CSV table of N, CA and C in Angstrom, one decimal:
chain,number,residue,atom,x,y,z
A,204,MET,N,28.8,30.0,6.0
A,204,MET,CA,27.7,30.8,6.3
A,204,MET,C,26.5,29.8,6.4
A,205,SER,N,25.7,30.1,7.4
A,205,SER,CA,24.5,29.2,7.7
A,205,SER,C,23.3,29.9,7.0
A,206,LYS,N,22.4,29.1,6.5
A,206,LYS,CA,21.1,29.5,5.9
A,206,LYS,C,20.0,28.7,6.6
A,207,ASN,N,18.9,29.4,6.8
A,207,ASN,CA,17.8,28.8,7.5
A,207,ASN,C,16.7,28.3,6.4
A,208,LEU,N,16.4,27.0,6.4
A,208,LEU,CA,15.4,26.6,5.4
A,208,LEU,C,14.0,26.9,5.9
A,209,ASN,N,13.8,26.9,7.2
A,209,ASN,CA,12.5,27.3,7.8
A,209,ASN,C,11.3,26.8,7.0
A,210,LEU,N,11.2,25.5,6.8
A,210,LEU,CA,10.2,24.9,6.0
A,210,LEU,C,8.9,24.7,6.8
A,211,LYS,N,7.8,25.0,6.1
A,211,LYS,CA,6.5,24.7,6.7
A,211,LYS,C,6.0,23.4,5.9
A,212,VAL,N,5.8,22.4,6.7
A,212,VAL,CA,5.4,21.1,6.1
A,212,VAL,C,4.1,20.6,6.8
A,213,SER,N,3.5,19.6,6.1
A,213,SER,CA,2.3,19.0,6.7
A,213,SER,C,2.7,18.2,7.9
A,214,GLU,N,1.7,17.9,8.7
A,214,GLU,CA,2.0,17.1,9.9
A,214,GLU,C,2.5,15.7,9.5
A,215,SER,N,1.9,15.1,8.5
A,215,SER,CA,2.4,13.8,8.1
A,215,SER,C,3.8,13.8,7.6
A,216,LEU,N,4.2,14.8,6.8
A,216,LEU,CA,5.6,14.9,6.3
A,216,LEU,C,6.5,15.1,7.5
A,217,PHE,N,6.1,15.9,8.5
A,217,PHE,CA,6.9,16.1,9.7
A,217,PHE,C,7.3,14.8,10.4
A,218,TYR,N,6.2,14.0,10.6
A,218,TYR,CA,6.4,12.7,11.3
A,218,TYR,C,7.2,11.7,10.4
A,219,GLU,N,7.0,11.7,9.1
A,219,GLU,CA,7.7,10.8,8.2
A,219,GLU,C,9.2,11.2,8.2
A,220,PHE,N,9.5,12.5,8.2
A,220,PHE,CA,10.9,12.9,8.3
A,220,PHE,C,11.6,12.4,9.5
A,221,HIS,N,10.9,12.5,10.6
A,221,HIS,CA,11.5,12.1,11.9
A,221,HIS,C,11.6,10.6,12.0
A,222,ARG,N,10.7,9.9,11.3
A,222,ARG,CA,10.8,8.4,11.3
A,222,ARG,C,12.1,8.0,10.5
A,223,VAL,N,12.3,8.7,9.3
A,223,VAL,CA,13.4,8.4,8.5
A,223,VAL,C,14.7,8.8,9.2
A,224,LYS,N,14.7,10.0,9.8
A,224,LYS,CA,15.8,10.5,10.6
A,224,LYS,C,16.3,9.4,11.6
A,225,ALA,N,15.3,8.8,12.3
A,225,ALA,CA,15.7,7.8,13.3
A,225,ALA,C,16.3,6.6,12.6
A,226,ASN,N,15.7,6.2,11.5
A,226,ASN,CA,16.3,5.0,10.7
A,226,ASN,C,17.7,5.3,10.2
A,227,LEU,N,18.0,6.6,9.9
A,227,LEU,CA,19.3,6.9,9.4
A,227,LEU,C,20.3,7.2,10.6
A,228,LYS,N,19.8,7.1,11.8
A,228,LYS,CA,20.6,7.3,13.0
A,228,LYS,C,21.3,8.7,12.9
A,229,ALA,N,20.5,9.7,12.5
A,229,ALA,CA,21.0,11.0,12.4
A,229,ALA,C,20.7,11.8,13.7
A,230,GLY,N,21.6,12.4,14.2
A,230,GLY,CA,21.5,13.1,15.5
A,230,GLY,C,20.6,14.4,15.3
A,231,THR,N,20.8,15.1,14.2
A,231,THR,CA,20.1,16.4,14.1
A,231,THR,C,19.4,16.4,12.7
A,232,ASN,N,18.5,17.3,12.6
A,232,ASN,CA,17.7,17.5,11.3
A,232,ASN,C,18.7,17.7,10.2
A,233,GLN,N,19.7,18.5,10.5
A,233,GLN,CA,20.7,18.8,9.4
A,233,GLN,C,21.5,17.5,9.0
A,234,ASP,N,21.8,16.7,10.0
A,234,ASP,CA,22.5,15.4,9.6
A,234,ASP,C,21.6,14.6,8.8
A,235,ALA,N,20.3,14.5,9.2
A,235,ALA,CA,19.4,13.7,8.4
A,235,ALA,C,19.2,14.2,7.0
A,236,LEU,N,19.1,15.5,6.8
A,236,LEU,CA,18.9,16.1,5.5
A,236,LEU,C,20.2,15.8,4.7
A,237,MET,N,21.3,15.9,5.2
A,237,MET,CA,22.6,15.7,4.5
A,237,MET,C,22.6,14.2,4.1
A,238,LYS,N,22.3,13.3,4.9
A,238,LYS,CA,22.3,11.9,4.6
A,238,LYS,C,21.3,11.6,3.4
A,239,MET,N,20.1,12.2,3.5
A,239,MET,CA,19.1,12.1,2.4
A,239,MET,C,19.6,12.6,1.1
A,240,VAL,N,20.3,13.7,1.1
A,240,VAL,CA,20.9,14.3,-0.1
A,240,VAL,C,22.0,13.4,-0.6
A,241,VAL,N,22.8,12.8,0.2
A,241,VAL,CA,23.8,11.9,-0.2
A,241,VAL,C,23.2,10.6,-0.9
A,242,ILE,N,22.2,10.1,-0.2
A,242,ILE,CA,21.5,8.9,-0.7
A,242,ILE,C,20.9,9.2,-2.1
A,243,ALA,N,20.2,10.4,-2.3
A,243,ALA,CA,19.6,10.8,-3.5
A,243,ALA,C,20.7,10.9,-4.6
A,244,GLU,N,21.8,11.6,-4.3
A,244,GLU,CA,22.9,11.8,-5.3
A,244,GLU,C,23.5,10.5,-5.7
A,245,LYS,N,23.7,9.6,-4.7
A,245,LYS,CA,24.3,8.3,-5.0
A,245,LYS,C,23.4,7.5,-5.9
A,246,THR,N,22.1,7.5,-5.6
A,246,THR,CA,21.2,6.7,-6.4
A,246,THR,C,21.1,7.2,-7.8
A,247,LEU,N,21.0,8.5,-8.0
A,247,LEU,CA,20.9,9.1,-9.3
A,247,LEU,C,22.2,8.9,-10.1
A,248,ARG,N,23.4,8.9,-9.5
A,248,ARG,CA,24.6,8.6,-10.2
A,248,ARG,C,24.7,7.2,-10.7
A,249,GLU,N,24.1,6.3,-9.9
A,249,GLU,CA,24.1,4.9,-10.3
A,249,GLU,C,23.2,4.6,-11.5
A,250,LEU,N,22.3,5.4,-11.8
A,250,LEU,CA,21.4,5.2,-12.9
A,250,LEU,C,22.1,5.8,-14.2
A,251,LYS,N,22.1,5.0,-15.2
A,251,LYS,CA,22.9,5.3,-16.4
A,251,LYS,C,22.2,6.2,-17.4
A,252,SER,N,21.0,5.8,-17.8
A,252,SER,CA,20.3,6.5,-18.8
A,252,SER,C,19.3,7.5,-18.3
A,253,LYS,N,18.9,8.5,-19.1
A,253,LYS,CA,17.9,9.5,-18.8
A,253,LYS,C,16.6,8.7,-18.5
A,254,LYS,N,16.3,7.7,-19.3
A,254,LYS,CA,15.1,6.9,-19.1
A,254,LYS,C,15.0,6.3,-17.7
A,255,GLU,N,16.1,5.7,-17.2
A,255,GLU,CA,16.2,5.1,-15.9
A,255,GLU,C,16.0,6.2,-14.8
A,256,LYS,N,16.6,7.3,-15.0
A,256,LYS,CA,16.5,8.4,-14.0
A,256,LYS,C,15.0,8.9,-14.0
A,257,ASP,N,14.4,9.1,-15.2
A,257,ASP,CA,13.0,9.5,-15.2
A,257,ASP,C,12.1,8.5,-14.5
A,258,GLU,N,12.3,7.2,-14.8
A,258,GLU,CA,11.5,6.1,-14.1
A,258,GLU,C,11.7,6.2,-12.6
A,259,PHE,N,12.9,6.4,-12.2
A,259,PHE,CA,13.2,6.5,-10.7
A,259,PHE,C,12.5,7.6,-10.1
A,260,LEU,N,12.6,8.8,-10.8
A,260,LEU,CA,11.9,10.0,-10.2
A,260,LEU,C,10.4,9.8,-10.2
A,261,ARG,N,9.9,9.1,-11.2
A,261,ARG,CA,8.4,8.9,-11.2
A,261,ARG,C,8.0,7.9,-10.1
A,262,SER,N,8.9,6.9,-9.8
A,262,SER,CA,8.6,6.0,-8.7
A,262,SER,C,8.6,6.7,-7.4
A,263,LEU,N,9.4,7.8,-7.3
A,263,LEU,CA,9.4,8.5,-6.0
A,263,LEU,C,8.1,9.2,-5.8
A,264,THR,N,7.5,9.7,-6.8
A,264,THR,CA,6.1,10.3,-6.7
A,264,THR,C,5.1,9.2,-6.3
A,265,GLU,N,5.2,8.0,-6.8
A,265,GLU,CA,4.3,7.0,-6.5
A,265,GLU,C,4.5,6.5,-5.0
A,266,GLU,N,5.8,6.4,-4.6
A,266,GLU,CA,6.1,6.1,-3.2
A,266,GLU,C,5.6,7.1,-2.2
A,267,GLU,N,5.7,8.4,-2.6
A,267,GLU,CA,5.2,9.5,-1.8
A,267,GLU,C,3.7,9.4,-1.6
A,268,THR,N,3.0,9.1,-2.6
A,268,THR,CA,1.6,8.9,-2.6
A,268,THR,C,1.2,7.7,-1.6
A,269,GLU,N,1.9,6.6,-1.8
A,269,GLU,CA,1.7,5.5,-0.9
A,269,GLU,C,1.9,5.8,0.5
A,270,VAL,N,3.0,6.5,0.8
A,270,VAL,CA,3.3,6.8,2.2
A,270,VAL,C,2.2,7.7,2.8
A,271,LEU,N,1.8,8.7,2.1
A,271,LEU,CA,0.8,9.6,2.6
A,271,LEU,C,-0.5,8.9,2.7
A,272,GLU,N,-0.9,7.9,1.9
A,272,GLU,CA,-2.1,7.2,2.0
A,272,GLU,C,-2.1,6.3,3.3
A,273,ILE,N,-0.9,5.7,3.6
A,273,ILE,CA,-0.8,4.9,4.8
A,273,ILE,C,-1.0,5.7,6.0
A,274,GLN,N,-0.5,6.9,6.0
A,274,GLN,CA,-0.6,7.8,7.2
A,274,GLN,C,-2.0,8.3,7.4
A,275,ASN,N,-2.8,8.4,6.4
A,275,ASN,CA,-4.1,8.9,6.5
A,275,ASN,C,-5.1,7.9,6.8
């Protein structure tokens, strides 16, 4: 069964998604999203402790802020 995410995103996130999609060599948005999910799951599995996972998740927020600042 197919479900529609139908996400409304900012213009900067839209362009960042498509930049990453190209880097992942993903043909469709669905392929790109699946590859991103696999990358996230693999990365989280490799982290052993809760502290490592928390630090990683915190770093994602910092990276997100940096990416948005670069685009603006």
